[in-house]
PDB file of C-alpha atoms in Angstrom:
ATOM      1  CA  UNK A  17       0.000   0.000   0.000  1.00  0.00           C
ATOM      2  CA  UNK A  18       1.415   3.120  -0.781  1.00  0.00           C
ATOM      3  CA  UNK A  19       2.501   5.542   2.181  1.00  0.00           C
ATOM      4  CA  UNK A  20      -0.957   7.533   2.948  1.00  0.00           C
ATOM      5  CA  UNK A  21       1.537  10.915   3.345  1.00  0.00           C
ATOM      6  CA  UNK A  22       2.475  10.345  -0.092  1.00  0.00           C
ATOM      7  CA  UNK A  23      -1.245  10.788  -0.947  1.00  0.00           C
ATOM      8  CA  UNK A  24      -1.552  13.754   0.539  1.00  0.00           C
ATOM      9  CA  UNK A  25       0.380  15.336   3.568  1.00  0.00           C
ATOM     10  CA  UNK A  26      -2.945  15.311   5.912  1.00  0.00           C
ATOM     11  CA  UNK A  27      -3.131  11.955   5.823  1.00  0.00           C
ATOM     12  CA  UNK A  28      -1.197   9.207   8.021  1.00  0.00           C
ATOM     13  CA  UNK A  29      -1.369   5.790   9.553  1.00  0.00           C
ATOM     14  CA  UNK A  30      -3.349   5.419  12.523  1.00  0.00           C
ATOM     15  CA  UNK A  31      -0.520   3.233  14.505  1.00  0.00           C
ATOM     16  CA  UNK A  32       1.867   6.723  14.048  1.00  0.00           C
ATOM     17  CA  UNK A  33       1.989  10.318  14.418  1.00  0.00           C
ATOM     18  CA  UNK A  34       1.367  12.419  12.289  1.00  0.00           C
ATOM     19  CA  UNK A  35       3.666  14.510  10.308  1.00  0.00           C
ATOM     20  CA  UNK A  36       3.194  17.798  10.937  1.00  0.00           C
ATOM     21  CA  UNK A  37       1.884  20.061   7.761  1.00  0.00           C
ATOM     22  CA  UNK A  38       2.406  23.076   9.327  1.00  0.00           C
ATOM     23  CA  UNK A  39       5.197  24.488  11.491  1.00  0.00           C
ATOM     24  CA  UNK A  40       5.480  23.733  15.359  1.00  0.00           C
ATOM     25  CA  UNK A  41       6.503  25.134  18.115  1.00  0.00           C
ATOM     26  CA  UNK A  42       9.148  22.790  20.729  1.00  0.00           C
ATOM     27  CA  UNK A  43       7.708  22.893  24.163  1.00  0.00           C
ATOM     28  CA  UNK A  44      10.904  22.929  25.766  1.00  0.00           C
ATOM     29  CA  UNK A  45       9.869  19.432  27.550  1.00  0.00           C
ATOM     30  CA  UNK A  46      11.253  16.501  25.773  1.00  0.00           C
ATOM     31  CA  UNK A  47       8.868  14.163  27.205  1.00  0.00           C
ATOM     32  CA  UNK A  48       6.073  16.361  26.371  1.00  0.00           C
ATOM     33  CA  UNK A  49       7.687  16.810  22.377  1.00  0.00           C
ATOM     34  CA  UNK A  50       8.582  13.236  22.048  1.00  0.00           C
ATOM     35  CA  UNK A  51       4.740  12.800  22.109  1.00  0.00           C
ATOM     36  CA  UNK A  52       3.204  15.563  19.944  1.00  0.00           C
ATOM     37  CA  UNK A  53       3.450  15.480  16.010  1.00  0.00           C
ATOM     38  CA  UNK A  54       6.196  17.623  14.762  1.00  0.00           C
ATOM     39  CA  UNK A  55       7.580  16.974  18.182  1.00  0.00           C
ATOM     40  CA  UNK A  56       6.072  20.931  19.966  1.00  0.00           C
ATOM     41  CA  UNK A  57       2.890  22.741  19.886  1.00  0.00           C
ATOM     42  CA  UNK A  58       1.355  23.048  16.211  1.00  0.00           C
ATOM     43  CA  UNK A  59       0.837  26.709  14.996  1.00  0.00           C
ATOM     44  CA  UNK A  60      -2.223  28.296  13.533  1.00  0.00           C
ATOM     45  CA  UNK A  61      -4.034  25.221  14.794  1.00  0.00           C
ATOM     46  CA  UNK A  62      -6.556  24.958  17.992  1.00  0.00           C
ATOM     47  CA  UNK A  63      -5.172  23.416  20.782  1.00  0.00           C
ATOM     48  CA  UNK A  64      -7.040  22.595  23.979  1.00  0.00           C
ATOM     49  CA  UNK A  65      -6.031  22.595  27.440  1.00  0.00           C
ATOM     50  CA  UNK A  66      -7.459  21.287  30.563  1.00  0.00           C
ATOM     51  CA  UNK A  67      -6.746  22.360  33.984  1.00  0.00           C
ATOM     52  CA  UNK A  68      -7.732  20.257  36.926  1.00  0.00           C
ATOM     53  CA  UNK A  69      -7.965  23.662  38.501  1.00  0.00           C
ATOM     54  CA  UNK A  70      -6.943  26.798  37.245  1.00  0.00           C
ATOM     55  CA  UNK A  71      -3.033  27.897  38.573  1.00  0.00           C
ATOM     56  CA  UNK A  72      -1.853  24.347  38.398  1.00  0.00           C
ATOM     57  CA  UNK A  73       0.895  25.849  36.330  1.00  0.00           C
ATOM     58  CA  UNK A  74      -0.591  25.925  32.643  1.00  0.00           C
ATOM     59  CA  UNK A  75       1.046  28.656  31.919  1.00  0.00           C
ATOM     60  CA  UNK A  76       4.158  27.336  33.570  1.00  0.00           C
ATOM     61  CA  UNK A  77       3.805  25.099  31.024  1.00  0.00           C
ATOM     62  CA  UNK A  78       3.652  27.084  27.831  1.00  0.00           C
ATOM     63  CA  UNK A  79       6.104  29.656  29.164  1.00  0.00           C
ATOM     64  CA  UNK A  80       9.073  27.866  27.494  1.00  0.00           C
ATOM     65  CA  UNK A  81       7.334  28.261  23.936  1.00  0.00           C
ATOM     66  CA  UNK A  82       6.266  31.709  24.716  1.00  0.00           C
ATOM     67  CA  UNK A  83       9.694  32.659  25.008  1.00  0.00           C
ATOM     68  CA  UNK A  84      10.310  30.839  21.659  1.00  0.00           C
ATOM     69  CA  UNK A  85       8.371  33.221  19.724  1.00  0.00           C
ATOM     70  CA  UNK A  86      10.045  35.713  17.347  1.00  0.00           C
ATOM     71  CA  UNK A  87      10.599  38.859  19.909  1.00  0.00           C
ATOM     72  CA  UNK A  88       8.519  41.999  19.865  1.00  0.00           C
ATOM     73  CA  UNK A  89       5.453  39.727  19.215  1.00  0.00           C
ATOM     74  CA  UNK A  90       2.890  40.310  21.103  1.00  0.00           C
ATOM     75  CA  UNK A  91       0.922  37.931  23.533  1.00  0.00           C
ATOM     76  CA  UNK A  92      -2.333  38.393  23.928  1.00  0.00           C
ATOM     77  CA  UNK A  93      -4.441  36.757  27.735  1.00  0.00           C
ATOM     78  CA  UNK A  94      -7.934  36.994  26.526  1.00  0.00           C
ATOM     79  CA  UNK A  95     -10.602  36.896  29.745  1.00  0.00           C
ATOM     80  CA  UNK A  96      -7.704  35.372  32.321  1.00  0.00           C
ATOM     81  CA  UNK A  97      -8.899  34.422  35.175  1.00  0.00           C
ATOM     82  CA  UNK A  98      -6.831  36.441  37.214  1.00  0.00           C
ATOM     83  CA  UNK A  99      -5.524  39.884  36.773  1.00  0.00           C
ATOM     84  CA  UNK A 100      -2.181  39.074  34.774  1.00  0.00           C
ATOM     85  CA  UNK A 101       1.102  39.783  37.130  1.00  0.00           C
ATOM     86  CA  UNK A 102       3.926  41.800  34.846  1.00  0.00           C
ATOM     87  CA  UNK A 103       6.456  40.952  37.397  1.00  0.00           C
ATOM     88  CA  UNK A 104       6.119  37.215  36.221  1.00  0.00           C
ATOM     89  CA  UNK A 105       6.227  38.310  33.017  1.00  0.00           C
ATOM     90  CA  UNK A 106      10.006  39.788  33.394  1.00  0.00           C
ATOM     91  CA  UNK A 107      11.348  37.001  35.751  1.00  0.00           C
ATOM     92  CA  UNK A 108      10.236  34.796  32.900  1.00  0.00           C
ATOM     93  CA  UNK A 109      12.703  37.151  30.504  1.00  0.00           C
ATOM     94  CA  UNK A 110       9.638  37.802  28.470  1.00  0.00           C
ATOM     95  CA  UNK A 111       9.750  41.553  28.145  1.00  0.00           C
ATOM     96  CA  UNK A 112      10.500  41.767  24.134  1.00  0.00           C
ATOM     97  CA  UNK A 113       7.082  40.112  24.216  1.00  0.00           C
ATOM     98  CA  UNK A 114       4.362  42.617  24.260  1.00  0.00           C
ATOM     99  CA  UNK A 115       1.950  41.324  26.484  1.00  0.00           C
ATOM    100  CA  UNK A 116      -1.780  42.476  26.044  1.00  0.00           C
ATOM    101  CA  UNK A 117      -5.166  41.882  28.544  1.00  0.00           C
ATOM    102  CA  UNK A 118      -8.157  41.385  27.138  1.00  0.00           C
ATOM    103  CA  UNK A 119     -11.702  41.201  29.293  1.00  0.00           C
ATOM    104  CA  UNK A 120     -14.455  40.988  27.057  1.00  0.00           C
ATOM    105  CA  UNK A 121     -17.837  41.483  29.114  1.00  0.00           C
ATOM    106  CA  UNK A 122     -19.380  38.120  27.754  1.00  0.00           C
ATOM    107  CA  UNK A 123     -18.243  34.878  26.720  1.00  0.00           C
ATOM    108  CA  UNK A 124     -19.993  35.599  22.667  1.00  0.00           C
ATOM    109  CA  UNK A 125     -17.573  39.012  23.001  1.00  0.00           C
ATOM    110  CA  UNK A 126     -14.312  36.453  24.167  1.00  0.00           C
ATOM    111  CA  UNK A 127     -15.330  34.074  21.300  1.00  0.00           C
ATOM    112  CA  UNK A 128     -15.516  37.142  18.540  1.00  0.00           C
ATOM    113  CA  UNK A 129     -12.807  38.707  19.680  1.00  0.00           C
ATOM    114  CA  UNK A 130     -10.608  35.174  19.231  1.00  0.00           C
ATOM    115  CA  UNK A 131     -11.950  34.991  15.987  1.00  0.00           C
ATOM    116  CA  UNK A 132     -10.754  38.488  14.881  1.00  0.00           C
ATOM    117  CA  UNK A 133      -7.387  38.525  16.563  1.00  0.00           C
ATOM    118  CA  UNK A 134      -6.503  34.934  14.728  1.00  0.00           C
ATOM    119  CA  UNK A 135      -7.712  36.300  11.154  1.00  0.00           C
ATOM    120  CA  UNK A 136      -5.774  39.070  11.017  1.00  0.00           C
ATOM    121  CA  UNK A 137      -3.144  37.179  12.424  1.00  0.00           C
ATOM    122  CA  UNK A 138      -2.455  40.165  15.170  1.00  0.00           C
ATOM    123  CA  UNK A 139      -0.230  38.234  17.644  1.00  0.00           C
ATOM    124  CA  UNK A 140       2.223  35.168  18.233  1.00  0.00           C
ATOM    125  CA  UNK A 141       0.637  33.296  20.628  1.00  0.00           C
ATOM    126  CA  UNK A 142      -3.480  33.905  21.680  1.00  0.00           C
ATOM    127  CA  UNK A 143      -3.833  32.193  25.052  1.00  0.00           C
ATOM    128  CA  UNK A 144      -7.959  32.420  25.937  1.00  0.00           C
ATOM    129  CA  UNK A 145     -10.095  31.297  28.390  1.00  0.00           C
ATOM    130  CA  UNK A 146     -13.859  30.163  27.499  1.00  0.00           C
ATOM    131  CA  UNK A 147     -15.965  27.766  29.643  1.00  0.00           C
ATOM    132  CA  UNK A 148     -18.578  26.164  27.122  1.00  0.00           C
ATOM    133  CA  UNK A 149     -17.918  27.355  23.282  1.00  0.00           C
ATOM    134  CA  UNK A 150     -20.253  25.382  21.367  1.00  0.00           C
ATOM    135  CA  UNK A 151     -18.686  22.645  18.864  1.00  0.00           C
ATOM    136  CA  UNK A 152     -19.647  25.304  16.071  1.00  0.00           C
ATOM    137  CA  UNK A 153     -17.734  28.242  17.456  1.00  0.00           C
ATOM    138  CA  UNK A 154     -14.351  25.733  17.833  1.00  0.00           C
ATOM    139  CA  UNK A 155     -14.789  24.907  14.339  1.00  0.00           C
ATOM    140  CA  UNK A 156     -14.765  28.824  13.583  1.00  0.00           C
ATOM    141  CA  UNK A 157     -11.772  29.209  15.700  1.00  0.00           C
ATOM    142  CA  UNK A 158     -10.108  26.014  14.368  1.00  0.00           C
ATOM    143  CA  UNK A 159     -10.512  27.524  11.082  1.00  0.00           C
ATOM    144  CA  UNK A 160      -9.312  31.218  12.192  1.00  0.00           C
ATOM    145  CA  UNK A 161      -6.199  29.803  13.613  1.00  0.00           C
ATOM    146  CA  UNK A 162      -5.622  28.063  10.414  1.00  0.00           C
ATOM    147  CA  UNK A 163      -5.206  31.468   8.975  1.00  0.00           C
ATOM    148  CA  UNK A 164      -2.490  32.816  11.177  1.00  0.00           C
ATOM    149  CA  UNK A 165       0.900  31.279  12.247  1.00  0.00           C
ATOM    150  CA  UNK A 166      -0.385  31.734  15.804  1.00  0.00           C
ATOM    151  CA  UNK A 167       0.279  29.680  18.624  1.00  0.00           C
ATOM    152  CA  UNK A 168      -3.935  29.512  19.649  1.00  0.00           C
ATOM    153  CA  UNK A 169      -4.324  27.787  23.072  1.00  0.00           C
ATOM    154  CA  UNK A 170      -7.810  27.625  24.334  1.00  0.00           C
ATOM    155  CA  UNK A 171      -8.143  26.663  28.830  1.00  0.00           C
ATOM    156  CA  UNK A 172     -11.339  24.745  29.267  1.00  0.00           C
ATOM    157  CA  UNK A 173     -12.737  23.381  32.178  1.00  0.00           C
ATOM    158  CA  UNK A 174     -11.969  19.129  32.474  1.00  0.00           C
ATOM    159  CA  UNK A 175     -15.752  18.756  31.712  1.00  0.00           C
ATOM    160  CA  UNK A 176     -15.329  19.649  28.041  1.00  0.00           C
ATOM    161  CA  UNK A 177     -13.469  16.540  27.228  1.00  0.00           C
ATOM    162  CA  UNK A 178     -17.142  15.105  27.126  1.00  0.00           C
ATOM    163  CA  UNK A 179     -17.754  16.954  24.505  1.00  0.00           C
ATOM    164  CA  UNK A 180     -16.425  17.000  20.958  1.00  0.00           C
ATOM    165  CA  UNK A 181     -13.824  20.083  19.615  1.00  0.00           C
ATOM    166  CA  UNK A 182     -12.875  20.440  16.350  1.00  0.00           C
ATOM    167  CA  UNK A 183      -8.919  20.823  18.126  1.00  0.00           C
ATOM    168  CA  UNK A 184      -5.915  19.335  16.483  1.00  0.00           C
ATOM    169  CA  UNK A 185      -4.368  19.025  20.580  1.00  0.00           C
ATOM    170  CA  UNK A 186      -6.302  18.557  23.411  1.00  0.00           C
ATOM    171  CA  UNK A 187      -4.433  17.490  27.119  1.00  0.00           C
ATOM    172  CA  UNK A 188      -5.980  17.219  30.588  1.00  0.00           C
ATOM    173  CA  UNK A 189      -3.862  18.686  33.046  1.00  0.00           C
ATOM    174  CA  UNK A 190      -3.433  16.706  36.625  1.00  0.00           C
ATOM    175  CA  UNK A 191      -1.334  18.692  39.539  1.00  0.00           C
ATOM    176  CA  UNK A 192       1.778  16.901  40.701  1.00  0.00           C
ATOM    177  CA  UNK A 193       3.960  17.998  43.289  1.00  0.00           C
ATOM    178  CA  UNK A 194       6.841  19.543  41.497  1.00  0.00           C
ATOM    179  CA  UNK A 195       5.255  20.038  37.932  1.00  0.00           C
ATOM    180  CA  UNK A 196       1.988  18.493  36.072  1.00  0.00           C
ATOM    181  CA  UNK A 197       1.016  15.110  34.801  1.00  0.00           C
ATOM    182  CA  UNK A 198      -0.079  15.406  31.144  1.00  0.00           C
ATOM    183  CA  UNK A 199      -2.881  13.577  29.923  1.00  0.00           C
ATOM    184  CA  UNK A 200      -3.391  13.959  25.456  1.00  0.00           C
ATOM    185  CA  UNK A 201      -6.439  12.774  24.854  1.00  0.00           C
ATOM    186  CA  UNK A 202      -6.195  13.597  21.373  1.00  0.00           C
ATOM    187  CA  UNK A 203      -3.566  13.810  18.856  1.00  0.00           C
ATOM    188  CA  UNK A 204      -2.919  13.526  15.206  1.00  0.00           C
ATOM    189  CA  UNK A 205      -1.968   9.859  15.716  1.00  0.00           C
ATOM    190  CA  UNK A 206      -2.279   7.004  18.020  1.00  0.00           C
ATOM    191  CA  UNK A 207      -3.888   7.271  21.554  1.00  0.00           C
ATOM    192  CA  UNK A 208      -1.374   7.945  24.091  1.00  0.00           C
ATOM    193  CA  UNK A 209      -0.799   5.209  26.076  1.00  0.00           C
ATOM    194  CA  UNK A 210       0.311   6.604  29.814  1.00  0.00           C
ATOM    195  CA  UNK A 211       0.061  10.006  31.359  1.00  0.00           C
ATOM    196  CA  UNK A 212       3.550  12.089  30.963  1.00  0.00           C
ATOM    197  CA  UNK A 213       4.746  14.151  33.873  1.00  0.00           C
ATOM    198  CA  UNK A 214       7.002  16.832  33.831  1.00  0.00           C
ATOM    199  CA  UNK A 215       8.740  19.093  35.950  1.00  0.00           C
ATOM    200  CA  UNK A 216       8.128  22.220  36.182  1.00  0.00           C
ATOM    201  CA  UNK A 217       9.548  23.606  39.272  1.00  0.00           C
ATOM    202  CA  UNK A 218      12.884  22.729  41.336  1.00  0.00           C
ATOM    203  CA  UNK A 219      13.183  21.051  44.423  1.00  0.00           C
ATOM    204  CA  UNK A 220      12.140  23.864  46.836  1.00  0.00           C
ATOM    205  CA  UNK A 221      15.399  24.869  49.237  1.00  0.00           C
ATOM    206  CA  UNK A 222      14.897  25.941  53.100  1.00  0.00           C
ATOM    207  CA  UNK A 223      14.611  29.253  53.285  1.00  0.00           C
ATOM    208  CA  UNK A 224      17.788  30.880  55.147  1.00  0.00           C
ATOM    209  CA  UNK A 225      17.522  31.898  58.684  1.00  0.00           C
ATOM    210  CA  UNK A 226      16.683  35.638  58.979  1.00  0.00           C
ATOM    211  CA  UNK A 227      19.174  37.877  60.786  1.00  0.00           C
ATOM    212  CA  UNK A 228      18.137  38.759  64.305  1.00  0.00           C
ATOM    213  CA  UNK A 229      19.509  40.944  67.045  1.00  0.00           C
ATOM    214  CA  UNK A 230      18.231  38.362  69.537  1.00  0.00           C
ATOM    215  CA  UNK A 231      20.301  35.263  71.237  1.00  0.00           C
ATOM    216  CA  UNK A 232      19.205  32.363  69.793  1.00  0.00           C
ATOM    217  CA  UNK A 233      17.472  30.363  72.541  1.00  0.00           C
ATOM    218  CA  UNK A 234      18.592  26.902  71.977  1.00  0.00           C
ATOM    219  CA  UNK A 235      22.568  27.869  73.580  1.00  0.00           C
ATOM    220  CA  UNK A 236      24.127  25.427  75.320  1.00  0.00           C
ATOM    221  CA  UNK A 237      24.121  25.693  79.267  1.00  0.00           C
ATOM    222  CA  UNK A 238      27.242  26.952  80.938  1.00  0.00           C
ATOM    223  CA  UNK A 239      29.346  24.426  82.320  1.00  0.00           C
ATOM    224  CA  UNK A 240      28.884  25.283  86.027  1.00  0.00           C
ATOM    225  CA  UNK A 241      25.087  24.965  85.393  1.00  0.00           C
ATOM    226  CA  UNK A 242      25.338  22.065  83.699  1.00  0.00           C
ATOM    227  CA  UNK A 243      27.148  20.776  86.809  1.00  0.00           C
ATOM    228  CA  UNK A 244      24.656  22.036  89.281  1.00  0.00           C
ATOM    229  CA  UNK A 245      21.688  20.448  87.590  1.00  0.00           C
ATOM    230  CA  UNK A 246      23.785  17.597  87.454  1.00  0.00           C
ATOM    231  CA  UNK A 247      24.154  16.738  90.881  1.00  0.00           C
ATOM    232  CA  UNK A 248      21.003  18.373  92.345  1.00  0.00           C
TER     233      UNK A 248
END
């Protein structure tokens, strides 16, 4: 049989991934590449992630491919669910990315303003944050993104995986102590057989002892004292 992507390059065998037709984007986690078609995060393509709960570190995770975009591209948060902290921003050595905060009133204003910012292709990376899009309004997006070299991530809620998305990516995202445990429930290829964690975040160190002007209070006894005590 002759090799499907010699057919046509959209097309591949269901025991292997996919090659990717469009560029991608390395996540900076081997693990995590070694798993994804074109080995990192496909541009101008909808990709879904899942949060157990929001701050697990999603955005831990996409920080190493944020700072793989071309600089003085902008990044766009669109309806975050927290106010965005610009501090982070620098100590991620982000700051020849513009970053931009978007808080649309509704969730029909988030989904139209997606659509716009991928179709004229106005940023590098569109990270945005919608509870329940309907399957229509992915396909929309899907197609949108497909217009742009953007990298589109969409955070939904677990409970979407129920539901079908017209995304090329989609992972459920499980806290783990030190980083996140990775769970792609779709791909371009086969299904993935085991969860993948990663580590995000070093071994935390004790924190050093603060300078006082006060004797510590675990001093040894003086030696007559120690004798008194002693023999009492």
């Amino acid at each position: 049989m002759q090799n499907p992507a010699g057919i046509h390059p959209a097309l591949w065998r269901g025991t292997q991934l996919a090659q990717a037709g469009r560029p991608t984007l390395s996540t900076g986690f081997p693990p995590l590449d070694a798993e994804l078609p074109g080995h990192g995060w496909p541009m101008g393509a909808l990709i879904e992630l899942m949060p157990r709960q929001t701050g697990i570190g999603e955005l831990f995770l996409l920080q190493p491919a944020l700072a793989g975009l071309e600089p003085g591209r902008s990044v766009i948060l669109l309806c975050p669910p927290y106010t965005p902290q610009f501090h982070c921003w620098v100590n991620w050595r982000l700051e020849n990315r513009r970053l931009l905060w978007l808080a649309p009133k509704t969730p029909s204003d988030t989904l139209w303003a997606a659509e716009t910012i991928l179709r004229h292709n106005a940023c590098g990376a569109l990270l945005c944050w919608a509870a329940a899009p309907r399957a229509a309004a992915l396909r929309r997006l899907h197609l949108a993104a497909q217009q742009s070299d953007t990298l589109f991530v969409l955070m939904r809620p677990p409970a979407a995986l129920q539901q079908a998305s017209a995304a090329v990516l989609r992972m459920l995202l499980q806290p783990l102590p030190q980083g996140l445990e990775v769970h792609i429930h779709k791909r371009r290829g086969p299904l993935a057989s085991r969860p993948i964690p990663l580590s995000l975040y070093g071994p935390r160190l004790p924190a050093p002892p603060l300078p006082s002007d006060h004797v510590p209070l675990d001093q040894p006894l003086p030696a007559f004292l120690s004798a008194r005590r002693h023999f009492a």
